[in-house]
Amino acid sequence: MSAITENPRGGCVLAGINSNLSAIGGVCPVFHAGPGCCLQTSASEQGQSGGKNAGFVSGSSIPCSNMLEKEVVFGGINKLRTTVQGAVDIIDAKVFFLLTGCTAGIIGDDVESIAQEFRDKGHEVYAIEVPGFHGDSNLGYEVVWNTFIDQVIEPAERNEKLVNIFGIVPYHDPFWYGNLEEIRRILERLGLKVNTFYTNRQTIDDVKKSSGAALNIIINPWLFEKPAEKYKEKFGVPWIKYPGLPVGATDTTEFVRQVAEALSLDKELVEKVIWEEEDYVYHFLEQAIGRLSWKRFGVIGDANSAIGITRYLANDYSFTPKFTVVSETIYRGHDVQLIKDRITQLEYAKAPEVVFAADQYRINETIYKHDDVSLIVGSANDREAASYKDVQFFEATFPVTTRLFFNRAIAGYRGSLTLTEDLYDNI
């Protein structure tokens, strides 16, 4: 039976593929799709993520075959061939990825054959034949990395100090750039070299050499496990998972110790870094504790953000959680239980109600029934419902449409200070 989702958060799988590729330097997506797909897929992710757009190729600058009725009837391969040739001639990209829209997927155009034609000519062109109707934008993140593992990443010499970070999804996490920078900063203090792939001007060349890492680190409670296993089988790189964005001293210290244990890092150095980072954070927090105390709050957001924000406000800032809504569809039962456990097993607070709801109508029902909340952290979609309750509202989860983010972070030690400042700004 079909169902209607009010105010879906994000786009189709093609939107997820597009936003991930656009965030990597030296990569050019080429759409084999109908007119409008380039702008719509860019708008549904990049356009709702704090005002940022990809700087290399995105939106109306993406090459597209612009399939019309003629291509639906007779096939669009010839038109795609000329589109790819034009892109290769004009755009200074290192790698091109051919993406299929719903129309191309339905009629079954052989996009891989075009990619092979151009590879035979010496151009790096790969096909990702996963039309938009296959799923949502979260799936796009895994599709991109499965393609990288299968076709792009090359065997490389092992570097015992190199780690790869996965699970913080570009654009779908509005703070993705700053969060990745903060995670990198912390791990570099431990003597590690860090691939985030989407920051620090990294390019597709860093993706290609990533098989030399000593460890893959997933920061997400449910995404990327299957690609990580595929990566391990093909290149022998082990992986660990930290189930939720580490926000604040409590969870970030737990994250650091997990990474340190997996890599057998020097314990004295690890504890020194932890002490210095916690001292830095608590030096500032002690100046503000009490100014915003006794807030009863609810959080609405993707699983990664919902876990991180709920746990920080409860464990580190002494607020009282009343409800947490995970606003993305989680398919596997063990993932649902893990997310529930991370949200409800808190250090200093009674567990909140945990609701899994992607539909805005159901999310609004949860907001309305909690009369005792005084703070709601959510997305632009939740602002209207929160306004009816006359409570403090903070827009911090996807989609974000009223704020501009460059490299602002909420993750890690220092990101939690930014989050706390933002709460004061929204009183």
XYZ file of C-alpha atoms in Angstrom:
427
model
C 0.000 0.000 0.000
C 1.324 3.433 -0.904
C 1.858 6.148 1.684
C 2.303 9.908 1.649
C 5.174 11.569 3.497
C 4.609 15.203 4.403
C 7.725 17.395 4.116
C 10.309 14.691 3.346
C 13.788 15.635 4.570
C 16.078 15.298 1.603
C 15.747 14.080 -1.949
C 15.957 10.875 -3.930
C 19.019 8.656 -4.149
C 20.207 10.704 -7.144
C 20.216 13.813 -4.931
C 22.394 12.009 -2.400
C 24.785 10.804 -5.080
C 24.986 14.296 -6.579
C 25.674 16.084 -3.277
C 28.381 13.603 -2.275
C 30.188 13.789 -5.603
C 29.900 17.578 -5.740
C 31.604 17.873 -2.347
C 34.782 16.135 -3.564
C 37.381 18.190 -5.399
C 38.100 17.301 -9.013
C 34.846 15.379 -9.584
C 32.205 16.233 -12.187
C 28.779 14.534 -12.206
C 27.130 14.136 -15.622
C 23.383 13.549 -15.542
C 21.549 11.309 -17.984
C 18.151 12.582 -16.983
C 15.290 14.865 -17.852
C 15.404 18.675 -17.630
C 15.164 19.876 -14.056
C 16.909 16.955 -12.330
C 20.177 18.866 -11.890
C 18.551 21.801 -10.121
C 16.002 19.769 -8.162
C 18.499 17.249 -6.803
C 20.874 20.084 -5.874
C 18.077 22.070 -4.228
C 16.778 19.139 -2.187
C 20.125 18.603 -0.438
C 22.663 21.406 -0.982
C 19.952 24.044 -1.172
C 18.639 23.192 2.311
C 21.925 22.859 4.169
C 22.724 26.249 5.617
C 22.974 28.219 2.394
C 26.019 26.440 0.940
C 26.410 25.094 -2.573
C 29.248 23.001 -3.957
C 31.983 25.187 -5.392
C 33.173 23.042 -8.329
C 30.186 21.666 -10.290
C 26.606 21.774 -8.995
C 23.083 22.891 -9.805
C 22.645 24.440 -13.244
C 26.362 23.971 -14.052
C 26.070 20.153 -14.085
C 26.288 18.692 -17.616
C 23.017 16.939 -18.475
C 21.622 15.103 -21.497
C 18.194 16.720 -20.868
C 16.203 13.708 -22.049
C 12.901 14.527 -23.759
C 10.157 12.466 -25.434
C 12.419 11.554 -28.374
C 14.997 9.939 -26.047
C 12.272 8.081 -24.165
C 11.031 6.522 -27.405
C 14.298 5.945 -29.273
C 16.851 5.878 -26.429
C 19.215 8.584 -25.272
C 22.654 6.997 -25.611
C 23.745 9.152 -28.556
C 22.702 12.301 -26.736
C 24.565 11.159 -23.617
C 27.690 10.519 -25.696
C 27.736 14.105 -27.001
C 27.031 15.425 -23.474
C 29.965 13.515 -22.004
C 32.242 14.644 -24.834
C 31.293 18.251 -24.180
C 31.933 17.856 -20.458
C 35.346 16.278 -21.039
C 36.277 19.060 -23.462
C 35.149 21.971 -21.293
C 35.295 21.033 -17.606
C 38.670 20.666 -15.895
C 37.757 17.643 -13.794
C 39.904 14.639 -12.938
C 37.039 12.144 -12.884
C 33.545 12.133 -14.408
C 30.619 10.098 -13.087
C 27.590 9.379 -15.264
C 24.404 9.411 -13.190
C 21.039 8.059 -14.327
C 17.752 9.766 -13.619
C 14.421 7.964 -13.377
C 13.716 8.264 -17.115
C 17.014 6.654 -18.129
C 16.522 3.959 -15.519
C 13.029 3.094 -16.759
C 13.971 2.773 -20.444
C 17.202 0.931 -19.609
C 19.830 2.959 -21.452
C 23.246 1.275 -21.222
C 25.163 4.087 -19.509
C 28.130 1.856 -18.641
C 28.862 1.339 -22.338
C 29.374 5.094 -22.753
C 31.626 5.220 -19.689
C 33.705 2.393 -21.150
C 33.995 4.201 -24.494
C 35.573 7.194 -22.802
C 37.811 5.093 -20.559
C 39.115 3.427 -23.709
C 40.068 6.927 -24.920
C 42.017 7.582 -21.714
C 39.411 9.564 -19.753
C 38.389 8.611 -16.214
C 34.652 8.169 -16.677
C 32.536 5.859 -14.509
C 28.846 5.033 -14.462
C 26.582 4.953 -11.419
C 23.391 3.348 -12.707
C 21.144 3.875 -9.687
C 18.072 5.925 -10.752
C 16.415 8.283 -8.300
C 13.454 5.993 -7.570
C 15.732 3.397 -5.913
C 15.696 5.172 -2.555
C 16.430 8.326 -0.590
C 19.486 10.554 -0.363
C 21.034 8.570 2.506
C 21.342 5.607 0.154
C 23.216 7.901 -2.240
C 26.085 8.212 0.240
C 26.579 4.448 0.320
C 26.098 4.115 -3.454
C 28.909 6.601 -4.110
C 31.336 4.819 -1.832
C 30.411 1.384 -3.150
C 31.276 2.717 -6.616
C 34.564 4.118 -5.334
C 35.465 0.785 -3.736
C 34.514 -1.216 -6.834
C 36.027 1.017 -9.523
C 38.104 3.951 -8.266
C 40.139 3.144 -5.133
C 43.543 1.638 -5.882
C 45.768 -0.621 -3.738
C 48.164 1.502 -1.684
C 50.964 0.898 0.790
C 49.752 0.735 4.381
C 50.278 3.837 6.542
C 49.768 2.921 10.203
C 48.976 6.545 11.087
C 46.347 7.119 8.375
C 42.619 6.874 9.129
C 39.511 7.426 6.980
C 36.390 9.100 8.382
C 32.945 8.017 7.165
C 29.334 8.572 8.250
C 29.146 12.385 8.427
C 27.174 12.959 5.228
C 27.888 16.134 3.221
C 24.957 18.556 3.155
C 22.608 16.100 4.905
C 24.432 17.189 8.032
C 24.239 21.013 7.833
C 27.394 21.239 9.993
C 29.239 18.603 7.961
C 32.240 20.714 6.981
C 32.953 22.055 10.454
C 32.195 18.713 12.105
C 34.707 16.929 9.881
C 37.299 19.650 10.537
C 36.865 19.276 14.299
C 37.132 15.481 14.163
C 40.271 15.838 12.054
C 41.752 18.380 14.479
C 41.273 16.056 17.443
C 42.681 12.980 15.712
C 45.678 14.910 14.400
C 46.507 15.787 18.000
C 46.878 12.040 18.541
C 49.521 11.914 15.804
C 47.207 10.610 13.084
C 46.807 11.617 9.462
C 43.120 11.960 8.628
C 41.174 11.551 5.398
C 37.828 13.316 5.622
C 37.622 13.441 1.791
C 35.278 16.447 1.781
C 37.384 19.084 3.587
C 40.923 20.497 3.652
C 40.917 20.698 -0.166
C 41.115 16.942 -0.494
C 40.320 15.547 -3.929
C 39.496 12.328 -5.710
C 43.229 11.512 -5.531
C 42.877 11.109 -1.756
C 39.955 8.751 -2.343
C 42.070 6.651 -4.700
C 44.873 6.274 -2.126
C 42.603 5.707 0.873
C 43.173 1.928 0.831
C 46.477 2.598 2.589
C 44.676 3.556 5.813
C 45.167 1.594 9.019
C 41.547 2.081 10.101
C 38.158 3.156 8.752
C 36.143 5.078 11.341
C 32.359 5.269 10.918
C 30.662 8.078 12.845
C 27.037 7.062 12.398
C 24.702 4.598 14.118
C 23.383 2.926 10.959
C 25.021 4.081 7.722
C 28.051 2.632 5.928
C 28.476 -0.809 7.526
C 28.145 -2.719 4.235
C 30.582 -0.471 2.319
C 32.994 -0.774 5.252
C 32.809 -4.565 5.047
C 33.352 -4.447 1.280
C 36.326 -2.136 1.850
C 37.754 -4.555 4.405
C 37.333 -7.583 2.125
C 38.976 -5.876 -0.863
C 41.767 -3.884 0.804
C 42.106 -5.386 4.281
C 41.327 -2.175 6.182
C 39.511 -2.864 9.495
C 36.722 -0.601 10.695
C 35.095 0.586 13.892
C 31.815 2.406 14.439
C 31.014 5.193 16.864
C 27.185 5.177 16.954
C 26.251 8.858 16.783
C 27.880 12.233 16.393
C 30.219 12.838 19.382
C 29.189 16.217 20.791
C 30.792 17.554 23.964
C 33.420 16.245 26.329
C 31.630 13.092 27.509
C 31.035 11.498 24.116
C 34.115 12.916 22.386
C 36.396 11.462 25.059
C 34.623 8.107 24.643
C 35.186 8.386 20.874
C 38.890 9.255 21.278
C 39.484 6.286 23.575
C 37.732 3.935 21.139
C 39.963 5.079 18.278
C 43.062 4.926 20.469
C 42.281 1.364 21.524
C 41.678 0.236 17.933
C 45.061 1.635 16.841
C 46.975 0.858 20.062
C 48.030 4.486 20.417
C 50.322 5.714 23.165
C 48.141 5.892 26.293
C 50.096 8.715 27.877
C 49.654 10.899 24.793
C 45.960 10.023 24.517
C 45.214 10.924 28.136
C 47.230 14.142 27.843
C 45.162 15.235 24.825
C 41.915 14.303 26.566
C 42.855 16.245 29.700
C 43.825 19.360 27.734
C 40.694 19.275 25.560
C 38.328 18.697 28.475
C 40.030 21.420 30.506
C 39.593 23.835 27.601
C 35.877 23.055 27.250
C 35.013 23.043 30.959
C 36.861 26.323 31.468
C 34.214 27.972 29.301
C 31.205 25.895 30.334
C 31.717 26.678 34.017
C 31.130 30.322 33.141
C 27.694 29.541 31.703
C 26.259 26.655 33.728
C 23.107 27.915 35.415
C 22.344 30.581 32.852
C 20.227 28.147 30.840
C 19.507 25.466 33.439
C 16.221 23.627 33.875
C 15.403 23.540 30.206
C 13.176 20.627 29.235
C 13.899 19.903 25.611
C 12.996 17.890 22.542
C 15.206 17.098 19.542
C 14.105 16.344 15.976
C 16.691 15.271 13.420
C 18.584 12.552 11.600
C 19.856 9.746 13.819
C 23.440 11.032 13.962
C 22.455 14.554 15.017
C 19.594 13.441 17.275
C 21.901 11.181 19.280
C 24.696 13.747 19.537
C 22.547 16.731 20.526
C 20.349 14.794 22.968
C 23.301 13.230 24.752
C 25.239 16.502 24.968
C 22.383 18.562 26.375
C 21.532 15.831 28.898
C 24.975 14.540 29.886
C 27.131 17.660 29.666
C 24.730 20.557 30.091
C 22.220 19.165 32.609
C 19.068 19.770 30.575
C 16.114 17.377 30.838
C 15.257 15.468 27.626
C 11.543 14.886 27.057
C 11.430 13.530 23.498
C 13.734 12.741 20.584
C 12.372 12.216 17.072
C 14.587 10.381 14.584
C 13.361 11.911 11.339
C 14.778 9.449 8.805
C 13.612 5.990 7.849
C 15.652 3.279 9.590
C 15.121 -0.112 7.964
C 16.982 -2.618 10.119
C 15.680 -3.612 13.526
C 19.104 -3.831 15.178
C 19.849 -0.261 14.040
C 16.605 0.964 15.592
C 17.526 -0.665 18.902
C 21.070 0.731 18.855
C 19.763 4.260 18.231
C 17.226 3.897 21.048
C 19.912 2.679 23.415
C 22.230 5.606 22.624
C 19.441 8.126 23.206
C 17.999 6.557 26.355
C 21.105 5.296 28.178
C 22.159 8.659 29.601
C 24.508 9.557 32.439
C 22.431 12.050 34.407
C 18.890 12.207 33.039
C 15.719 10.183 32.747
C 15.335 8.708 29.268
C 13.234 10.697 26.788
C 10.490 9.298 24.600
C 12.056 8.102 21.336
C 9.960 8.340 18.175
C 10.938 7.223 14.662
C 8.968 9.354 12.199
C 9.859 10.755 8.777
C 6.385 12.180 8.175
C 5.878 15.769 9.359
C 2.317 15.078 10.530
C 3.555 12.443 12.976
C 6.461 14.658 14.055
C 4.045 17.505 14.781
C 1.870 15.154 16.859
C 4.883 14.423 19.059
C 5.651 18.136 19.444
C 2.079 19.042 20.365
C 1.609 16.352 22.997
C 4.610 17.451 25.080
C 3.292 20.495 26.928
C 6.191 20.731 29.361
C 9.063 21.402 26.936
C 10.756 24.802 26.921
C 13.280 24.159 24.109
C 12.962 22.406 20.761
C 16.000 21.703 18.576
C 14.920 20.796 15.066
C 14.849 21.730 11.402
C 13.187 24.393 9.280
C 10.302 21.946 8.862
C 9.617 22.026 12.609
C 9.643 25.782 13.150
C 5.922 26.272 12.509
C 4.780 23.567 14.927
C 7.181 24.852 17.589
C 5.839 28.394 17.168
C 2.386 27.275 18.319
C 3.862 26.207 21.662
C 5.604 29.534 22.360
C 8.904 27.863 23.304
C 12.539 28.510 22.415
C 13.303 26.986 19.003
C 16.755 26.333 17.567
C 17.185 25.359 13.898
C 20.128 22.963 13.815
C 19.195 19.783 11.896
C 18.522 19.154 8.226
C 16.889 20.960 6.479
C 18.250 24.374 7.509
C 16.945 27.288 5.418
C 17.189 30.375 7.647
C 20.884 30.252 8.583
C 24.229 30.397 6.762
C 26.935 27.885 7.705
C 30.483 27.766 6.362
C 32.634 25.663 8.696
C 30.548 25.953 11.862
C 30.677 22.794 13.972
C 28.721 21.212 16.798
C 30.779 17.997 16.999
C 33.757 17.309 19.193
C 35.027 19.339 22.099
C 35.041 22.825 20.583
C 31.933 22.291 18.474
C 29.908 21.819 21.645
C 30.866 25.341 22.712
C 29.471 26.674 19.434
C 26.249 24.735 20.018
C 25.925 26.214 23.490
C 26.516 29.753 22.193
C 23.835 29.168 19.573
C 21.349 28.238 22.298
C 21.979 31.573 24.015
C 21.492 33.412 20.725
C 18.052 31.841 20.336
C 16.608 32.650 23.775
